[in-house]
Amino acid sequence: MTVRVRFAPSPTGNLHIGSARTAVFNWLFARHHGGKFILRIEDTDLERSRPEYTDNILEGLRWLGLNWDEGPFFQSQRLDSYKEAVQKLLDQGLAYRCYTTSEELETLREAQKARGEAPRYDNRHRNLTPEQRAAFEAEGRSSVIRFKIDDEREIVWNDLVRGKMSWRGSDLGGDMVIARASEEGSGQPLYNFVVVVDDIDMQITHVIRGEDHIANTAKQILLYEAMEAKVPEFSHTPLILNRQGQKLSKRDGVTSISDFQQMGFTAEGLVNYMTLLGWSPPDSTPEIFTLEEAAKEFGFERVNKAGAKFDWDKLDWLNS
Ligand code: GLU
């Protein structure tokens, strides 16, 4: 099996250090196994995606020396593949049109809240008759596409960083929306769905991404099964934390790669430091290394589960 991994940033901001560290781990893993590192730009969010952010991401990756083997692929150019995949799930009866209005959903949520329950869609349009569908359409309602989720399912995977992970179908919020509403056909396909279509088409063997995606993985595994594709391995890497132990964010000041570059940090120092944010080299390996040297040793058995605290002193030391 050839290892194929991907880095899949959304161009809704400059290349952030957390995202760049995910790219570093993907690159190291691909190089360690003589595999392929694929770049995919996830620009389906038309309102928030900007070409200047894509440029910033590509420039940042190049500057850091994270060369990719395939891509960049743009999700905005793959809409036909997503439409086709939605249609297939509809034809197989694994997905359906849901005509529930936002007001109805709001009422449902309020009632659940009043009962102290977590909000979830109650699958009310899962088994509509053709007559009921026609009646909703005659009313002029638009429909989203929902994918059926079996509440009884237990979804289990062996995460390469976190070990055995297990979710119940009933914790996934009811049948999930995979495409937005539109007057005819299916509307804009949504994140959890397009990622799976892409990862299948691009033959991704290992999905390496931040732990903020763990909750998506359970849903995505169900989609792989529905599309009769092999489920890849998953590695959810620890978040980068600020001094207070919270997720590093824009509020913490410098967080984008171009900021570090402008401050005069070297690419070699910064990638060296990012590699150490969550990974530790084997005992006999020095802490100062090139990406190629780190790739020889890199594996997920030495990636921490706990968040990695950002340490300016250490970055300064490595940089000097
Ligand atoms: N586009 C997603 C993000 O930027 C990543 C999706 C993934 O790696 O599966 O957070």
Short mmCIF file of C-alpha atoms and ligand atoms in Angstrom, two decimals:
data_model
loop_
_atom_site.label_atom_id
_atom_site.label_comp_id
_atom_site.label_asym_id
_atom_site.label_seq_id
_atom_site.Cartn_x
_atom_site.Cartn_y
_atom_site.Cartn_z
CA MET A 1 0.00 0.00 0.00
CA THR A 2 1.34 3.45 -0.90
CA VAL A 3 0.71 5.96 1.84
CA ARG A 4 -1.35 8.90 0.56
CA VAL A 5 -2.08 11.78 2.91
CA ARG A 6 -3.54 15.21 2.34
CA PHE A 7 -3.42 18.67 3.82
CA ALA A 8 -6.82 20.28 3.34
CA PRO A 9 -6.91 23.90 4.52
CA SER A 10 -9.93 26.14 4.14
CA PRO A 11 -8.86 29.48 2.62
CA THR A 12 -10.77 31.55 5.15
CA GLY A 13 -7.69 33.11 6.70
CA ASN A 14 -3.90 33.16 6.44
CA LEU A 15 -1.93 29.95 7.04
CA HIS A 16 -2.25 29.52 10.81
CA ILE A 17 0.43 27.86 12.91
CA GLY A 18 -1.97 25.10 14.02
CA SER A 19 -2.90 24.30 10.48
CA ALA A 20 0.74 24.50 9.33
CA ARG A 21 1.72 22.04 12.08
CA THR A 22 -0.90 19.63 10.66
CA ALA A 23 0.77 20.10 7.26
CA VAL A 24 4.17 19.34 8.84
CA PHE A 25 2.92 16.06 10.35
CA ASN A 26 1.31 15.04 7.05
CA TRP A 27 4.51 15.85 5.15
CA LEU A 28 6.72 13.96 7.63
CA PHE A 29 4.46 10.92 7.58
CA ALA A 30 4.35 10.86 3.76
CA ARG A 31 8.12 11.21 3.47
CA HIS A 32 8.78 8.62 6.19
CA HIS A 33 6.78 6.06 4.22
CA GLY A 34 7.87 7.15 0.74
CA GLY A 35 4.24 8.14 0.10
CA LYS A 36 2.43 11.07 -1.46
CA PHE A 37 1.49 14.39 0.12
CA ILE A 38 -1.56 15.92 -1.54
CA LEU A 39 -2.78 19.50 -1.23
CA ARG A 40 -6.49 20.25 -1.36
CA ILE A 41 -8.01 23.68 -0.92
CA GLU A 42 -11.41 23.40 0.78
CA ASP A 43 -13.10 26.46 -0.68
CA THR A 44 -16.75 25.39 -0.68
CA ASP A 45 -17.65 28.14 1.78
CA LEU A 46 -18.07 30.80 -0.87
CA GLU A 47 -18.75 33.64 1.54
CA ARG A 48 -15.64 33.16 3.66
CA SER A 49 -13.11 31.79 1.13
CA ARG A 50 -10.76 34.29 -0.52
CA PRO A 51 -8.12 33.81 -3.25
CA GLU A 52 -5.64 35.93 -1.26
CA TYR A 53 -5.84 33.42 1.60
CA THR A 54 -5.17 30.58 -0.84
CA ASP A 55 -2.09 32.51 -2.04
CA ASN A 56 -0.96 33.05 1.55
CA ILE A 57 -1.34 29.32 2.30
CA LEU A 58 0.57 28.21 -0.81
CA GLU A 59 3.34 30.74 -0.18
CA GLY A 60 3.61 29.71 3.45
CA LEU A 61 3.89 26.01 2.59
CA ARG A 62 6.54 26.74 -0.04
CA TRP A 63 8.50 28.93 2.35
CA LEU A 64 8.44 26.22 5.02
CA GLY A 65 9.69 23.65 2.50
CA LEU A 66 6.53 21.54 2.63
CA ASN A 67 6.47 20.60 -1.04
CA TRP A 68 3.42 18.67 -2.24
CA ASP A 69 3.24 15.88 -4.81
CA GLU A 70 -0.28 16.40 -6.15
CA GLY A 71 -2.64 19.35 -6.32
CA PRO A 72 -3.56 21.90 -5.31
CA PHE A 73 -7.05 20.56 -5.95
CA PHE A 74 -9.91 22.97 -5.37
CA GLN A 75 -13.22 21.76 -4.03
CA SER A 76 -14.98 24.56 -5.90
CA GLN A 77 -13.97 22.77 -9.13
CA ARG A 78 -15.33 19.41 -8.03
CA LEU A 79 -18.99 20.26 -7.55
CA ASP A 80 -20.11 17.78 -10.23
CA SER A 81 -18.52 14.89 -8.33
CA TYR A 82 -20.34 15.92 -5.15
CA LYS A 83 -23.69 16.24 -6.94
CA GLU A 84 -23.23 12.81 -8.43
CA ALA A 85 -22.41 11.32 -5.03
CA VAL A 86 -25.47 12.97 -3.43
CA GLN A 87 -27.68 11.60 -6.19
CA LYS A 88 -26.31 8.11 -5.70
CA LEU A 89 -27.14 8.16 -1.98
CA LEU A 90 -30.64 9.43 -2.81
CA ASP A 91 -31.14 6.69 -5.40
CA GLN A 92 -30.02 4.05 -2.93
CA GLY A 93 -32.41 5.33 -0.28
CA LEU A 94 -29.53 6.17 2.06
CA ALA A 95 -30.32 9.89 1.90
CA TYR A 96 -33.56 11.79 1.49
CA ARG A 97 -35.07 15.21 0.97
CA CYS A 98 -36.08 16.98 4.13
CA TYR A 99 -38.54 19.85 3.84
CA THR A 100 -38.55 20.93 7.49
CA THR A 101 -38.49 24.73 7.65
CA SER A 102 -36.10 26.69 9.85
CA GLU A 103 -39.07 27.79 11.99
CA GLU A 104 -40.08 24.16 12.53
CA LEU A 105 -36.52 23.27 13.45
CA GLU A 106 -36.41 26.16 15.88
CA THR A 107 -39.64 25.01 17.56
CA LEU A 108 -38.21 21.49 17.82
CA ARG A 109 -35.01 22.84 19.41
CA GLU A 110 -36.92 24.95 21.91
CA ALA A 111 -39.00 21.94 22.98
CA GLN A 112 -35.86 19.81 23.38
CA LYS A 113 -34.21 22.55 25.39
CA ALA A 114 -37.24 22.86 27.66
CA ARG A 115 -37.01 19.12 28.35
CA GLY A 116 -33.28 19.46 29.08
CA GLU A 117 -32.33 17.40 26.01
CA ALA A 118 -29.50 17.97 23.56
CA PRO A 119 -30.68 19.48 20.28
CA ARG A 120 -31.16 16.97 17.48
CA TYR A 121 -33.19 16.58 14.33
CA ASP A 122 -35.99 14.09 14.93
CA ASN A 123 -35.78 12.46 11.47
CA ARG A 124 -39.39 13.50 10.81
CA HIS A 125 -39.06 13.47 7.02
CA ARG A 126 -37.15 10.21 6.76
CA ASN A 127 -40.07 8.20 5.44
CA LEU A 128 -42.25 10.63 3.52
CA THR A 129 -44.59 9.18 0.91
CA PRO A 130 -44.36 10.53 -2.66
CA GLU A 131 -47.69 12.30 -1.99
CA GLN A 132 -46.36 14.05 1.12
CA ARG A 133 -43.27 15.14 -0.80
CA ALA A 134 -45.37 16.47 -3.65
CA ALA A 135 -47.52 18.40 -1.16
CA PHE A 136 -44.47 20.07 0.42
CA GLU A 137 -43.15 20.95 -3.00
CA ALA A 138 -46.50 22.36 -4.03
CA GLU A 139 -46.28 24.60 -0.94
CA GLY A 140 -43.05 25.92 -2.44
CA ARG A 141 -40.80 24.52 0.28
CA SER A 142 -37.16 23.89 -0.60
CA SER A 143 -35.38 20.80 0.70
CA VAL A 144 -32.01 19.93 2.18
CA ILE A 145 -30.55 16.47 1.66
CA ARG A 146 -30.13 14.40 4.80
CA PHE A 147 -28.10 11.23 5.23
CA LYS A 148 -29.69 8.56 7.44
CA ILE A 149 -27.88 7.87 10.70
CA ASP A 150 -28.79 4.77 12.66
CA ASP A 151 -29.15 5.74 16.32
CA GLU A 152 -28.29 2.19 17.38
CA ARG A 153 -24.94 2.14 15.64
CA GLU A 154 -21.70 2.14 17.56
CA ILE A 155 -18.92 3.70 15.53
CA VAL A 156 -15.44 2.62 16.51
CA TRP A 157 -12.03 3.43 15.12
CA ASN A 158 -8.50 2.97 16.28
CA ASP A 159 -7.00 6.43 16.23
CA LEU A 160 -3.25 6.38 15.63
CA VAL A 161 -2.76 9.06 18.29
CA ARG A 162 -5.65 8.56 20.68
CA GLY A 163 -6.23 4.81 20.55
CA LYS A 164 -9.71 3.30 20.55
CA MET A 165 -12.44 5.86 19.90
CA SER A 166 -16.09 5.05 20.09
CA TRP A 167 -19.26 7.03 19.34
CA ARG A 168 -22.92 6.18 19.44
CA GLY A 169 -25.07 6.97 16.43
CA SER A 170 -27.57 8.59 18.79
CA ASP A 171 -24.97 11.22 19.75
CA LEU A 172 -24.63 12.52 16.19
CA GLY A 173 -27.64 14.83 16.20
CA GLY A 174 -30.02 12.83 14.01
CA ASP A 175 -29.91 12.41 10.23
CA MET A 176 -27.23 14.78 8.97
CA VAL A 177 -27.54 17.43 6.29
CA ILE A 178 -25.12 16.72 3.45
CA ALA A 179 -26.35 19.35 0.98
CA ARG A 180 -28.06 22.68 1.49
CA ALA A 181 -31.44 23.61 0.14
CA SER A 182 -31.95 24.62 -3.44
CA GLU A 183 -34.99 25.02 -5.67
CA GLU A 184 -34.17 21.97 -7.75
CA GLY A 185 -31.65 19.16 -7.61
CA SER A 186 -29.34 19.44 -4.62
CA GLY A 187 -27.77 22.61 -3.26
CA GLN A 188 -24.30 23.34 -1.93
CA PRO A 189 -22.76 20.15 -0.50
CA LEU A 190 -21.48 20.40 3.07
CA TYR A 191 -18.13 19.87 4.71
CA ASN A 192 -18.44 16.36 6.19
CA PHE A 193 -19.74 15.03 2.93
CA VAL A 194 -17.33 16.62 0.45
CA VAL A 195 -14.32 15.66 2.55
CA VAL A 196 -15.31 12.02 2.30
CA VAL A 197 -16.03 12.17 -1.44
CA ASP A 198 -12.61 13.79 -1.96
CA ASP A 199 -10.71 11.46 0.33
CA ILE A 200 -12.22 8.48 -1.51
CA ASP A 201 -11.49 9.92 -4.97
CA MET A 202 -7.96 10.92 -3.96
CA GLN A 203 -7.37 7.46 -2.42
CA ILE A 204 -6.28 8.88 0.90
CA THR A 205 -4.95 6.15 3.20
CA HIS A 206 -4.37 8.22 6.37
CA VAL A 207 -6.34 11.25 7.50
CA ILE A 208 -4.10 13.35 9.73
CA ARG A 209 -5.77 16.44 11.17
CA GLY A 210 -6.38 18.41 14.34
CA GLU A 211 -8.36 16.91 17.20
CA ASP A 212 -11.08 19.52 16.68
CA HIS A 213 -12.26 17.19 13.88
CA ILE A 214 -12.84 14.14 16.09
CA ALA A 215 -16.59 14.65 16.23
CA ASN A 216 -16.71 14.73 12.43
CA THR A 217 -14.90 11.44 12.07
CA ALA A 218 -17.78 9.32 13.36
CA LYS A 219 -20.12 10.86 10.79
CA GLN A 220 -17.54 10.52 8.06
CA ILE A 221 -17.02 6.81 8.79
CA LEU A 222 -20.74 6.23 8.22
CA LEU A 223 -20.44 8.02 4.87
CA TYR A 224 -17.47 5.86 3.81
CA GLU A 225 -19.56 2.79 4.58
CA ALA A 226 -22.54 4.13 2.64
CA MET A 227 -20.31 4.82 -0.35
CA GLU A 228 -18.79 1.34 0.00
CA ALA A 229 -15.27 2.66 0.32
CA LYS A 230 -12.41 1.54 2.52
CA VAL A 231 -12.23 3.62 5.70
CA PRO A 232 -8.78 5.26 6.03
CA GLU A 233 -6.73 5.36 9.22
CA PHE A 234 -7.27 8.47 11.34
CA SER A 235 -4.76 10.43 13.42
CA HIS A 236 -6.09 13.33 15.43
CA THR A 237 -3.22 15.50 16.51
CA PRO A 238 -3.18 17.60 19.69
CA LEU A 239 -4.08 21.27 19.57
CA ILE A 240 -1.55 24.03 20.07
CA LEU A 241 -2.26 25.89 23.30
CA ASN A 242 -1.38 29.33 24.62
CA ARG A 243 0.30 29.99 27.96
CA GLN A 244 -3.07 29.72 29.73
CA GLY A 245 -3.68 26.29 28.24
CA GLN A 246 -6.40 27.42 25.82
CA LYS A 247 -6.42 26.81 22.07
CA LEU A 248 -4.01 29.27 20.44
CA SER A 249 -6.08 31.83 18.57
CA LYS A 250 -5.82 35.17 16.82
CA ARG A 251 -6.22 36.84 20.21
CA ASP A 252 -2.80 35.52 21.16
CA GLY A 253 -1.15 37.83 18.64
CA VAL A 254 1.19 36.29 16.12
CA THR A 255 -0.31 33.09 14.82
CA SER A 256 0.06 33.05 11.06
CA ILE A 257 3.12 31.77 9.24
CA SER A 258 3.55 35.00 7.27
CA ASP A 259 3.68 36.91 10.60
CA PHE A 260 6.52 34.69 11.83
CA GLN A 261 8.27 35.19 8.51
CA GLN A 262 7.94 38.97 8.76
CA MET A 263 9.29 38.91 12.31
CA GLY A 264 12.49 37.42 10.93
CA PHE A 265 12.16 33.80 11.99
CA THR A 266 13.84 31.35 9.66
CA ALA A 267 11.78 28.66 7.93
CA GLU A 268 14.21 26.01 9.23
CA GLY A 269 13.82 27.16 12.84
CA LEU A 270 10.05 27.40 12.61
CA VAL A 271 9.46 23.95 11.05
CA ASN A 272 11.87 22.45 13.54
CA TYR A 273 9.85 24.02 16.35
CA MET A 274 6.48 23.04 14.84
CA THR A 275 7.62 19.42 14.55
CA LEU A 276 8.29 19.43 18.29
CA LEU A 277 4.81 20.78 19.04
CA GLY A 278 3.29 17.43 19.92
CA TRP A 279 6.00 15.05 18.65
CA SER A 280 9.15 14.05 20.47
CA PRO A 281 12.11 12.50 18.70
CA PRO A 282 13.53 9.18 19.96
CA ASP A 283 15.97 9.64 22.86
CA SER A 284 19.13 9.42 20.81
CA THR A 285 17.98 12.06 18.29
CA PRO A 286 18.96 15.71 18.82
CA GLU A 287 16.20 18.31 19.09
CA ILE A 288 17.67 20.38 16.28
CA PHE A 289 17.01 18.79 12.92
CA THR A 290 15.96 19.38 9.33
CA LEU A 291 12.61 18.19 8.03
CA GLU A 292 14.34 15.36 6.14
CA GLU A 293 16.07 14.20 9.32
CA ALA A 294 12.82 14.30 11.29
CA ALA A 295 11.04 12.35 8.52
CA LYS A 296 13.39 9.40 9.09
CA GLU A 297 12.17 9.06 12.68
CA PHE A 298 8.60 10.34 12.47
CA GLY A 299 5.65 8.20 13.56
CA PHE A 300 2.44 8.66 15.55
CA GLU A 301 3.59 6.48 18.44
CA ARG A 302 5.62 9.50 19.62
CA VAL A 303 2.85 12.07 19.19
CA ASN A 304 1.28 13.22 22.45
CA LYS A 305 -2.43 13.12 23.20
CA ALA A 306 -2.23 16.22 25.37
CA GLY A 307 -2.26 19.72 23.88
CA ALA A 308 1.12 21.27 23.06
CA LYS A 309 1.91 24.59 24.75
CA PHE A 310 3.44 27.22 22.53
CA ASP A 311 6.77 28.29 23.97
CA TRP A 312 8.38 31.44 22.54
CA ASP A 313 11.65 30.85 24.39
CA LYS A 314 12.11 27.49 22.79
CA LEU A 315 11.24 28.86 19.35
CA ASP A 316 13.79 31.67 19.85
CA TRP A 317 16.41 29.17 20.95
CA LEU A 318 15.87 26.89 17.93
CA ASN A 319 15.78 29.86 15.60
CA SER A 320 19.07 31.26 16.88
N1 GLU B 1 -10.74 22.12 5.85
C1 GLU B 1 -10.64 21.63 7.19
C2 GLU B 1 -9.97 22.66 8.06
O1 GLU B 1 -9.32 23.56 7.55
C3 GLU B 1 -9.82 20.36 7.29
C4 GLU B 1 -10.56 19.18 6.93
C5 GLU B 1 -9.86 17.87 7.18
O2 GLU B 1 -8.63 17.84 7.35
O3 GLU B 1 -10.54 16.86 7.11
O4 GLU B 1 -10.11 22.59 9.26
#
